[in-house]
Coordinates of C-alpha atoms and ligand atoms in Angstrom, one line a residue:
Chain F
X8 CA 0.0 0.0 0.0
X9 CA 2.4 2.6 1.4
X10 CA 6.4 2.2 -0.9
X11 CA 8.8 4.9 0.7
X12 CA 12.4 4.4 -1.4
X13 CA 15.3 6.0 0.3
X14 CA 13.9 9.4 0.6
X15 CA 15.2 12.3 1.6
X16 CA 14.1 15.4 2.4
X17 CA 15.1 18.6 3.8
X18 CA 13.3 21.8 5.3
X19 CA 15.0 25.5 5.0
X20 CA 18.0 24.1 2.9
X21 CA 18.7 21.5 6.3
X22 CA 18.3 17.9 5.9
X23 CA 16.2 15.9 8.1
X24 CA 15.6 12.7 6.1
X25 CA 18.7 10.7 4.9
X26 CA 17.3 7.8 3.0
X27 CA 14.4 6.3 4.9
X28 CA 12.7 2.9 3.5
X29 CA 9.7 1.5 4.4
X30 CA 7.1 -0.5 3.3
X31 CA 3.4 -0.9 4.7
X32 CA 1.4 -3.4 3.2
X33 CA -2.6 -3.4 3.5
X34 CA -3.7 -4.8 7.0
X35 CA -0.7 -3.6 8.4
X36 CA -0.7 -1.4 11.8
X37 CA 3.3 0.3 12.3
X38 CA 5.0 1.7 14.8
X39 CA 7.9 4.3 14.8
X40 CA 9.3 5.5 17.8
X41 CA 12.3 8.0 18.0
X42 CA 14.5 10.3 19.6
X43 CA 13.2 14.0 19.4
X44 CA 14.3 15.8 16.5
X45 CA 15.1 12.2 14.7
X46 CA 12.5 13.1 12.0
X47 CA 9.3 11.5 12.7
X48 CA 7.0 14.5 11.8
X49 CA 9.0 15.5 9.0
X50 CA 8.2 12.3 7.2
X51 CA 4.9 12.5 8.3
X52 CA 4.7 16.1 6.7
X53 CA 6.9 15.0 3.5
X54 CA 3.6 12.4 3.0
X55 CA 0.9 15.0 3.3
X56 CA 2.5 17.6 1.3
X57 CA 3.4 20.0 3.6
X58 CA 4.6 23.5 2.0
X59 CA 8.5 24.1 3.0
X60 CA 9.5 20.2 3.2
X61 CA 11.5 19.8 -0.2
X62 CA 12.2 15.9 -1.8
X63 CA 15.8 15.6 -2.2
X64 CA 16.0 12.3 -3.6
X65 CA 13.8 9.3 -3.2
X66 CA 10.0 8.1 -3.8
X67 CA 7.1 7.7 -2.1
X68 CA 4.1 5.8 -3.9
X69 CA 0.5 4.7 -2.5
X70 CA -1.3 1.8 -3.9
X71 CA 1.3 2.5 -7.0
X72 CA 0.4 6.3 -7.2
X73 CA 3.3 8.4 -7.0
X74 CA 2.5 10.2 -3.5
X75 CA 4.9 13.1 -4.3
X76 CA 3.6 14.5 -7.4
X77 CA 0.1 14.9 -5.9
X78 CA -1.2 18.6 -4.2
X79 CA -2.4 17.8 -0.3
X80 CA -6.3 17.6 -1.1
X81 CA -4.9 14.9 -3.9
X82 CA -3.0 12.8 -1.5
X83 CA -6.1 13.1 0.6
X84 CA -8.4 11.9 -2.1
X85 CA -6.0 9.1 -3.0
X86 CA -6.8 7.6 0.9
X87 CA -3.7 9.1 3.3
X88 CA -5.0 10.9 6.4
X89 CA -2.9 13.1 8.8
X90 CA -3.5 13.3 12.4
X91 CA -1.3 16.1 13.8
X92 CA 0.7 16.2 16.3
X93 CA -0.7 19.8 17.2
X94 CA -3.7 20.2 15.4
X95 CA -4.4 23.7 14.1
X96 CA -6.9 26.1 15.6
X97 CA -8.9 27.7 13.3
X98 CA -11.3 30.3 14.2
X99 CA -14.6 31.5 12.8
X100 CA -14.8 27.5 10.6
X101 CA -17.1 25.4 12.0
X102 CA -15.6 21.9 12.4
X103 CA -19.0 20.2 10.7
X104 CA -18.6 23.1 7.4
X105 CA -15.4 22.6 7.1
X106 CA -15.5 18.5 7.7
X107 CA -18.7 18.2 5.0
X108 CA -16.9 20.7 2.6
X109 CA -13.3 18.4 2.9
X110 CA -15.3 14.9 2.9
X111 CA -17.7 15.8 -0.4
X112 CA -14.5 17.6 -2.3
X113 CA -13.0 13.9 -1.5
X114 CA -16.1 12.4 -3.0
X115 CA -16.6 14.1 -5.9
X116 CA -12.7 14.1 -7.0
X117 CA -13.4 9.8 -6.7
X118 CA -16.5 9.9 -8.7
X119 CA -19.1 9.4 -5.8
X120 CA -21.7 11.1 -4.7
X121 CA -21.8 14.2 -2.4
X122 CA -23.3 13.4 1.2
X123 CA -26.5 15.7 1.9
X124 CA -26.3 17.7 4.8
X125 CA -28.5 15.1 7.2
X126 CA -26.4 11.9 5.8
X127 CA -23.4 13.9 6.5
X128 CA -24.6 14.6 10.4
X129 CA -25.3 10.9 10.9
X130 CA -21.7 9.8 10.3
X131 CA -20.7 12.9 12.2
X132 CA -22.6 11.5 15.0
X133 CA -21.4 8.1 15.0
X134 CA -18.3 9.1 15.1
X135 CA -18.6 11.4 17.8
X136 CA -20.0 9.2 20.2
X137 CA -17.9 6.7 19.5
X138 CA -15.0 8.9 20.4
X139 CA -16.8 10.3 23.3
X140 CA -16.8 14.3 21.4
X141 CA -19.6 15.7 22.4
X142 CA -21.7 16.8 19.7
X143 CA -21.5 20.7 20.2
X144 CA -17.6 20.7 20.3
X145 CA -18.0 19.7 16.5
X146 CA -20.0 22.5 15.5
X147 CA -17.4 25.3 17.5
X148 CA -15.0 26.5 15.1
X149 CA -12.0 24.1 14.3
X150 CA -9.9 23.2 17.7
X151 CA -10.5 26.7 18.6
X152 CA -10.4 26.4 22.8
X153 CA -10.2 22.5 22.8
X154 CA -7.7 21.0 25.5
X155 CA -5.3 19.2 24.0
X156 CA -6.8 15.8 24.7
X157 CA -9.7 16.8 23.3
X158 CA -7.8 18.5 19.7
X159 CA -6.7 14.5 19.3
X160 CA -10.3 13.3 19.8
X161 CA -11.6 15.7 17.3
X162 CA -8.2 14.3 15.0
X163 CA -10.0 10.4 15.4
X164 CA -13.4 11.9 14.9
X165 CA -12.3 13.7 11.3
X166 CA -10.3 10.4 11.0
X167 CA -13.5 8.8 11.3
X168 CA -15.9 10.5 9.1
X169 CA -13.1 10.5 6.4
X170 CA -12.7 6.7 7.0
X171 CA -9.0 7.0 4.8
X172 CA -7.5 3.8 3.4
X173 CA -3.9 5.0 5.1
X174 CA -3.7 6.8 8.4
X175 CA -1.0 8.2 9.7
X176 CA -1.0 9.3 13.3
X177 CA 1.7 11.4 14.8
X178 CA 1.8 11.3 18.5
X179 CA -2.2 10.9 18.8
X180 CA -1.4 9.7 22.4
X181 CA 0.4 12.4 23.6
X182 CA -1.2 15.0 25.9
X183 CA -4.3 12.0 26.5
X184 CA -5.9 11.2 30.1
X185 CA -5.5 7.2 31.0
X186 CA -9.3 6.9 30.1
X187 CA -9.2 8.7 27.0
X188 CA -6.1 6.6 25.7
X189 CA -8.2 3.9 26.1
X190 CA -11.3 4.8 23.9
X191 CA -8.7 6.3 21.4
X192 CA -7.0 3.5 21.2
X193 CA -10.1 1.1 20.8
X194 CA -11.1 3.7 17.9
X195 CA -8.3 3.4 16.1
X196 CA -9.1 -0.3 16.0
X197 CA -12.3 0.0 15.2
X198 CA -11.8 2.6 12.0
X199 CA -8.4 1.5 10.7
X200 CA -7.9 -2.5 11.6
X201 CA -9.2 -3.6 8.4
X202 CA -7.8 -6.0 5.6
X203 CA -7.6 -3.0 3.0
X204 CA -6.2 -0.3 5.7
X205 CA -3.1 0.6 6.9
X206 CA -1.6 2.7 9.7
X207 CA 1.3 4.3 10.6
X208 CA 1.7 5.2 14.5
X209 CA 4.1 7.8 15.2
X210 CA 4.2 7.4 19.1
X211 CA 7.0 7.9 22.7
X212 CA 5.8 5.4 24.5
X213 CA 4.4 1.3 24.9
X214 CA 1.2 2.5 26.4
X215 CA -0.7 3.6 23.4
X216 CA 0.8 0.5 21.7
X217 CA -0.8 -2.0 24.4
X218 CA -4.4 -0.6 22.7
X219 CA -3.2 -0.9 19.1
X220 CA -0.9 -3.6 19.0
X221 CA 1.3 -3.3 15.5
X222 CA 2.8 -5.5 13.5
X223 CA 6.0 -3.8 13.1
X224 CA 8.3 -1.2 15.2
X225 CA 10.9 0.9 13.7
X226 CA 12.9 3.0 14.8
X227 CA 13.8 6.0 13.4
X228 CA 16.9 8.3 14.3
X229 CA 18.9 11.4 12.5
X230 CA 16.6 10.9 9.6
X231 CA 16.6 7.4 9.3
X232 CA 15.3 4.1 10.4
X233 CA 17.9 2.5 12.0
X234 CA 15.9 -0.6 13.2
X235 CA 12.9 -2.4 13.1
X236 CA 11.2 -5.6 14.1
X237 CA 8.3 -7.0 15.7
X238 CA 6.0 -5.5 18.7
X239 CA 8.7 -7.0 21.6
X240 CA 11.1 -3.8 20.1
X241 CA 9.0 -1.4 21.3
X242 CA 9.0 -3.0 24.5
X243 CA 12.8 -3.4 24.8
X244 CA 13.2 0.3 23.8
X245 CA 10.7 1.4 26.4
X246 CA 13.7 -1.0 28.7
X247 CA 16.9 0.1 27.4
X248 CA 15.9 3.6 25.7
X249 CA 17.6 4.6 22.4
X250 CA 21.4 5.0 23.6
X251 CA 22.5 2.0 22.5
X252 CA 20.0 1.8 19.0
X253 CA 20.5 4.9 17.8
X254 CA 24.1 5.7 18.7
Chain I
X7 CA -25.5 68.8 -6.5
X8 CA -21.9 69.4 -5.0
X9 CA -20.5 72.9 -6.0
X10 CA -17.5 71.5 -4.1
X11 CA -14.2 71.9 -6.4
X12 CA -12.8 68.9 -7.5
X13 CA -10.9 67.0 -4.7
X14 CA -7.2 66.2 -4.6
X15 CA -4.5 63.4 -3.0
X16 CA -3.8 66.8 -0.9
X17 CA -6.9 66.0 1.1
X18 CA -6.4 63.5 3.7
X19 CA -9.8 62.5 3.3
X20 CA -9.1 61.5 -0.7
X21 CA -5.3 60.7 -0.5
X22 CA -5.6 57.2 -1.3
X23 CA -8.7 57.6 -3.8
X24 CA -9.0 57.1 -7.6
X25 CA -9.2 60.7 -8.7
X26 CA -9.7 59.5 -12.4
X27 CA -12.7 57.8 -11.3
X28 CA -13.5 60.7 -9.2
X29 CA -13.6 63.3 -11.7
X30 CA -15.5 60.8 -13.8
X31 CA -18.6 61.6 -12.0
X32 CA -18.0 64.7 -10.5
X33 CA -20.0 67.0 -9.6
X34 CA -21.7 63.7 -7.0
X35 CA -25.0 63.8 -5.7
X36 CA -25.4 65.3 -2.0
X37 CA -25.0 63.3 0.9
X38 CA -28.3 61.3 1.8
X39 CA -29.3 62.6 5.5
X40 CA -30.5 60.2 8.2
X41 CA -32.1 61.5 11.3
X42 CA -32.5 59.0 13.8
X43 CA -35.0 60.2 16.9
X44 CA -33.9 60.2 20.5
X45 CA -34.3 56.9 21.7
X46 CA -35.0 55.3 18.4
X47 CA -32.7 53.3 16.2
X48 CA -32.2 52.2 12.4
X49 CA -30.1 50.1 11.0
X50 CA -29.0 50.7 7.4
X51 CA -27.3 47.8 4.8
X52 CA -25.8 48.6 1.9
X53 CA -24.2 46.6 -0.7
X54 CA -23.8 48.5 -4.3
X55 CA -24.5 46.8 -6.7
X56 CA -22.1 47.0 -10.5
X57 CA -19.9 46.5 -13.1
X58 CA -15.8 46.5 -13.1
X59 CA -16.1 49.8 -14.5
X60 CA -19.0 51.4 -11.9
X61 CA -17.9 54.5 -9.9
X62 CA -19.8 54.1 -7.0
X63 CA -19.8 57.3 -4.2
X64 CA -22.4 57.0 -1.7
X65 CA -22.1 59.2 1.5
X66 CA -24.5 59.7 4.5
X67 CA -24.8 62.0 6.9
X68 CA -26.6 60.8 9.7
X69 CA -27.9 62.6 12.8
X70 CA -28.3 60.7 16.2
X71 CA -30.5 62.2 19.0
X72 CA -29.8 61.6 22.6
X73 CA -29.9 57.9 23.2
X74 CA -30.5 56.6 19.7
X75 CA -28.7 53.9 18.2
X76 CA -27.3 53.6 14.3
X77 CA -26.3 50.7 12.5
X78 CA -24.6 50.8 9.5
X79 CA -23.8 47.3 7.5
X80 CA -21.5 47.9 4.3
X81 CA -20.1 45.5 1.6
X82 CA -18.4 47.1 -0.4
X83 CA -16.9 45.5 -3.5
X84 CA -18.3 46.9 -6.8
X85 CA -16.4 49.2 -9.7
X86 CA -13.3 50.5 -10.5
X87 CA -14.0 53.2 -7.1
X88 CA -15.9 52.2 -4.4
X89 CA -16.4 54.9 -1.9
X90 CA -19.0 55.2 0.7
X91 CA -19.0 57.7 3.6
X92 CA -20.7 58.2 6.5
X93 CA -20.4 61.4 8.7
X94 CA -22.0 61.0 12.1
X95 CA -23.2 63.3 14.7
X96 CA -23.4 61.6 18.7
X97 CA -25.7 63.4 21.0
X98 CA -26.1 62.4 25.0
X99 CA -25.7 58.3 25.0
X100 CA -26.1 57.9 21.0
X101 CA -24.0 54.8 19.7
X102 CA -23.1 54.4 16.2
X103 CA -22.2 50.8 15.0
X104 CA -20.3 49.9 11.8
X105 CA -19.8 46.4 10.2
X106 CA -18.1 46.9 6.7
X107 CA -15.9 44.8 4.3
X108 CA -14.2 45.6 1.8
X109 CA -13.2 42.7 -1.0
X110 CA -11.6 43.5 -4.3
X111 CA -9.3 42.4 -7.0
X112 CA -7.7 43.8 -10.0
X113 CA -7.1 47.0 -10.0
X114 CA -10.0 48.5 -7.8
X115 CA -9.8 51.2 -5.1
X116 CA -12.8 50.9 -2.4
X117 CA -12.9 53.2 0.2
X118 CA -15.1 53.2 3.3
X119 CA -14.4 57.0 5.3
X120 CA -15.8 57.6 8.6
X121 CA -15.9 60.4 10.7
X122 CA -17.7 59.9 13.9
X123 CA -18.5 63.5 15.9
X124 CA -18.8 62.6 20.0
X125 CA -20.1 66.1 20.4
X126 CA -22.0 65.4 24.0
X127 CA -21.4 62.8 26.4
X128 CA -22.0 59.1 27.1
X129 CA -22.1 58.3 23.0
X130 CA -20.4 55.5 22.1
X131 CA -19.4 54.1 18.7
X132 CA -17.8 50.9 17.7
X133 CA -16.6 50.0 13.7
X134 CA -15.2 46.5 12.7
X135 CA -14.1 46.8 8.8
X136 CA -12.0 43.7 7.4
X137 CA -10.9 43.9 4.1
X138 CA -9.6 41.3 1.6
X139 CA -7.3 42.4 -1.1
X140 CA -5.9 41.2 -4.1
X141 CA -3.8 41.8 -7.4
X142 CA -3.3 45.3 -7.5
X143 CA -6.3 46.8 -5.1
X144 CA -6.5 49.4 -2.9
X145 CA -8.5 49.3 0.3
X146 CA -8.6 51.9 2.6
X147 CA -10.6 52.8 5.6
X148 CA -10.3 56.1 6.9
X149 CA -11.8 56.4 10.4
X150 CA -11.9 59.9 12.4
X151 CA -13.4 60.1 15.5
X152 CA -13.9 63.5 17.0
X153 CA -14.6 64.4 20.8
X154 CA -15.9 67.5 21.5
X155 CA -14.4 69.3 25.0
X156 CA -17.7 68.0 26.8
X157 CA -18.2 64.6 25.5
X158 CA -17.2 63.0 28.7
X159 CA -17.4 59.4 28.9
X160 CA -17.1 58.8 24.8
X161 CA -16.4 55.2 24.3
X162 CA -15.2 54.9 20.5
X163 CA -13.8 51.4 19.2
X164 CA -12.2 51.0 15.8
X165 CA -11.0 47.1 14.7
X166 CA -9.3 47.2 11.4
X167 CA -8.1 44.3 9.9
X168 CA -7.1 43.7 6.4
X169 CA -6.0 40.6 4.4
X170 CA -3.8 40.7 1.5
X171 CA -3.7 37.6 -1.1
X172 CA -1.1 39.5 -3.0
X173 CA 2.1 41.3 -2.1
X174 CA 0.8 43.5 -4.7
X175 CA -2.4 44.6 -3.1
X176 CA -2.5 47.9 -0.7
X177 CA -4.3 48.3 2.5
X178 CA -4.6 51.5 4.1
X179 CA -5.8 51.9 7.8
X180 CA -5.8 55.6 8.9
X181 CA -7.4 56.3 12.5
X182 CA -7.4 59.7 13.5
X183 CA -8.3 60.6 17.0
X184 CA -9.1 64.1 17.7
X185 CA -9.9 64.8 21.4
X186 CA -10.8 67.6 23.4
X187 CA -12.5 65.7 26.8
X188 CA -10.7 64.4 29.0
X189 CA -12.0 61.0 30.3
X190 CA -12.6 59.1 27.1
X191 CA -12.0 55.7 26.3
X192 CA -10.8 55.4 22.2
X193 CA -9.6 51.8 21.5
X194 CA -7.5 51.2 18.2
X195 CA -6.2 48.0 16.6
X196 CA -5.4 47.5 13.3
X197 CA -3.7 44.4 11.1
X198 CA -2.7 43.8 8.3
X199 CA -2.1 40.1 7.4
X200 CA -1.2 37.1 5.2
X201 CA -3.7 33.7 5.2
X202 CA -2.2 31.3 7.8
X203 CA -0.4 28.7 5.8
X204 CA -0.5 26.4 8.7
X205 CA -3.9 26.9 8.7
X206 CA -4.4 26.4 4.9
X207 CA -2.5 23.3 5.2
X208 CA -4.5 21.8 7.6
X209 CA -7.6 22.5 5.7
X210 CA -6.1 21.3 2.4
X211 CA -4.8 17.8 3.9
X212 CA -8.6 16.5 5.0
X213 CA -9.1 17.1 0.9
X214 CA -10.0 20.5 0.5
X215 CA -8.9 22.1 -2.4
X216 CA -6.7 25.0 -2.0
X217 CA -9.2 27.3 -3.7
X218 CA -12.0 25.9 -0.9
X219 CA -9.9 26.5 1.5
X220 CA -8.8 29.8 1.3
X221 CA -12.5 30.8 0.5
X222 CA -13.1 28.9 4.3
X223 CA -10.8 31.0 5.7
X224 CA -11.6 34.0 4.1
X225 CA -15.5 33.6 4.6
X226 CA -15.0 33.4 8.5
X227 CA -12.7 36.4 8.3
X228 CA -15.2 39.0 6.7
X229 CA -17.7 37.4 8.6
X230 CA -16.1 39.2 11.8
X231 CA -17.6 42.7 10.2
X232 CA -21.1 41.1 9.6
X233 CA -21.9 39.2 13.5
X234 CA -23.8 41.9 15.2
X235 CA -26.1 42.2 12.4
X236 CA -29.3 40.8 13.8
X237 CA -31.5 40.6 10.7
X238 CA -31.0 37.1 9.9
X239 CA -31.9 37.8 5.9
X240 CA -30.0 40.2 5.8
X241 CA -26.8 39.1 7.4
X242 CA -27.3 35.5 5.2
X243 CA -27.3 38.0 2.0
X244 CA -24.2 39.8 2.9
X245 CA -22.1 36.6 3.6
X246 CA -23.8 35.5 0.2
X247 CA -23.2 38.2 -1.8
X248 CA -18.9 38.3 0.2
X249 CA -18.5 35.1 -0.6
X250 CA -18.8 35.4 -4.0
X251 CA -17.1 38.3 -4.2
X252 CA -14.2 36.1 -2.5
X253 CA -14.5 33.1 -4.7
X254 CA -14.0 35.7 -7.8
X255 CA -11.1 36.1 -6.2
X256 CA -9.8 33.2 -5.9
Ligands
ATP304 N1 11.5 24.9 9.6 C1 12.6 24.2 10.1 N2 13.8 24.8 9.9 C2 14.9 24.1 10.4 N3 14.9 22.9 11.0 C3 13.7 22.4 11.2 C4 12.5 23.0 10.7 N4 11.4 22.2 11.0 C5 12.0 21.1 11.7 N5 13.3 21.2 11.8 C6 14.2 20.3 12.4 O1 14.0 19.0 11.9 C7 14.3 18.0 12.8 C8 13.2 17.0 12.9 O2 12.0 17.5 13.4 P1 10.7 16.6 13.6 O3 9.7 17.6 14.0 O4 10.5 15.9 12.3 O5 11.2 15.7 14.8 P2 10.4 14.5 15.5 O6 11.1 13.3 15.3 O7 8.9 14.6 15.1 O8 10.5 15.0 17.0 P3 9.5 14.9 18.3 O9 9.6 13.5 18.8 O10 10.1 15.9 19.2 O11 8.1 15.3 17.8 C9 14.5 18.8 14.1 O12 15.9 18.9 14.4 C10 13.9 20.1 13.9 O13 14.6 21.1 14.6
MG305 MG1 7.2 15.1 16.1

């Protein structure tokens, strides 16, 4: 599904990625963990099609479409869904506009039909309660005076109503109460665990990993990954910390 | 029918005007009067209606008794000039409300001038104008708020904000405070800004296109000027009528 080729990338002339590789197939839940500053959210930027992160060298392809040539609301479109690591706040949109205007523009561009304004609300709902938003926060304006435990909930929640084929989640557990970890977790199981999905968890720490248990761990450090293997990494890194890894 | 000479860029009140344009239609109609009764209040809307090539100059002077309220809603967006003025007179605990925007492209100059006379006390007057500007545009607002020596307790607020889309576009905020009391309360701010890439980008990767976005972003910043509008129709046609002005834009 998701065919990353030694890429690299730099931001403001500085390189940050130095050749990563990685492949996710569909059904496939990864990890990556990290020092700070290894990388993680640049990669996850370099995917979305973040303005200011420059390809240097290197390809990145989903379901055999060439990632990198495509605009953000393209890569959208194609399936690949961001969950930031510090959602934006964006005042005066309301979360429902602005989530019905992004989900029909993603329709349309694949040829299906445009959800009416009731359909729309149902999934809304669904997904709400499921990620235990209440239904007001989603019709304040985007993030705008959410906690941060609650900006991530609203992240599952568009994550949710988007339903993508390939998530990626950066640090989705950080800045979460012990409950809420919980039902995010179980969420993320319940919207992404699926034959024809995949997910890539950008994540610190074991705990969010105990909910959604991956098939792979990587690790990735000054711009690269420098190790990977099955869920039992994640728990000797969480031992031994990255010293002797990523030296 | 003005018998006013022509005006120049020497007059602060015209410095940033199309004189061209101006001269176009000069001499202009006189200034429609508004009287509003103590204690009663109106609320006016305008949105001119035109061509690229219009020359639109509307100005009001408007008269407000002792504890009457005025509201004036502007979108102002039409012709190659767009000008609209409003002169105001505050008697004993008046208040005077603006909401205008201002939203133009190519090479258009609009223009909304105020001058807002606190001439006895307890008035107050509060004007929100956001403007969106691009290509080569001009957009001006030129607020002047004058308190007379016994308009004690004036409360005048002025929130300009303006929006460029091009580094080729202009936006001119001009406050000028003239005071003679002494306990007054005259709040200022004023911005000029860029649309928030990291905003944009957020928008753009749940699949909107850019386009979409920026009209999101653009819409909720214009609708700032347009919230204390209470008429429901009325307030749904002006966001109507800015978005498309927007989109065209875009
Ligand atoms: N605009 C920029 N200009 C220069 N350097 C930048 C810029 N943006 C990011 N960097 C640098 O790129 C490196 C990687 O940052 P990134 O945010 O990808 O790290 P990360 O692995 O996500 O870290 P964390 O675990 O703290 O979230 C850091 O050293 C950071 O300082
Ligand atoms: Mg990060």
């Amino acid at each position: 599904m998701l065919k990353i080729n030694n890429l690299h990338a730099e931001v403001d002339g500085k390189p940050i990625l130095k050749g990563v590789d990685l492949t996710i197939n569909a059904g496939e839940i990864h990890a990556i963990m990290g020092p700070n500053g290894a990388g993680k959210s640049t990669l996850s930027y370099v995917l979305a099609g973040r303005p200011g992160y420059e390809v240097t060298e290197g390809s990145a392809t989903l379901d055999g479409e060439d990632l990198l040539a495509l605009e953000p609301h393209e890569r959208a479109a194609a399936g690949l869904f961001l969950g930031f690591q510090y959602p934006v706040e964006i005042p005066g949109v309301s979360n429902l506009q602005f989530l019905r205007t992004a989900l029909n523009a993603q329709r349309k561009s694949r040829g299906e039909a445009e959800l009416s304004g009731g359909e729309f609300l149902k999934v809304a709902r669904a997904q709400a309660d499921g990620l235990g938003l209440n239904m007001d926060m989603l019709k304040r304006p985007v993030n705008v005076g959410f906690s941060g435990g609650e900006k991530k909930r609203n992240e599952m929640v568009q994550m949710g109503i988007i339903d993508p084929k390939l998530a990626i989640l950066d640090e989705t557990d950080s800045g979460l109460d012990i409950d809420a970890l919980r039902v995010i977790g179980e969420g993320i199981n319940r919207i992404m665990r699926t034959p024809e999905k995949g997910v890539l968890l950008i994540t610190h720490y074991q705990r969010l990993l105990d909910y959604v248990q991956p098939h792979f761990v990587h690790v990735l450090a000054a711009g690269r990954i420098v190790r990977s293997g099955g869920p039992e990494l994640a728990l000797e890194l969480e031992r031994e910390g990255y010293g002797a890894i990523a030296a | 029918m003005s018998s006013l000479p022509i005006p120049t860029a020497k007059q602060e009140a015209w410095r940033y005007s199309d004189l061209d344009a101006v001269a176009s239609v000069w001499p202009t109609p006189p200034a429609e009067e508004i009287h509003v009764a103590a204690g009663e209040s109106l609320v006016r809307v305008i949105a001119p209606e035109g061509g690229a090539d219009a020359v639109v100059i509307a100005d009001y002077v408007v008269d407000v008794a002792a504890g009457g309220r005025c509201e004036f809603f502007i979108l102002n967006t039409v012709g190659r000039l767009g000008r609209i003025t409003i002169d105001v007179t505050l008697h004993d605990g008046a208040h005077f409300e603006l909401g205008g925007t201002i939203i133009g492209g190519g090479t258009q100059t609009l223009e909304i001038v105020t001058i807002v006379r606190h001439v006895e006390p307890h008035a107050t007057s509060n004007q929100v104008v956001r403007s969106v500007l691009a290509a080569q545009a001009t957009g001006s607002y030129l607020g002047q708020i004058a308190v007379a020596r016994d308009a004690q307790k004036t409360d005048a607020a002025q929130s300009v904000k303006a929006m460029l889309l091009d580094r080729t576009a202009t936006a001119n905020a001009k406050p000028e405070l003239e005071i003679y009391a002494d306990d007054v309360k005259c709040a200022h701010g004023a911005t000029v800004g860029e649309l928030d890439k990291q905003a944009l980008f957020y928008l753009e990767s749940r699949g909107l296109p850019p386009a979409e976005a920026k009209a999101l972003l653009l819409q909720a910043f214009v609708a700032g000027a347009f919230v204390d509008l209470a008429d429901d129709a009325a307030r749904e046609m002006l966001e109507g009528r800015a978005l498309a002005a927007l989109e065209a834009l875009l």
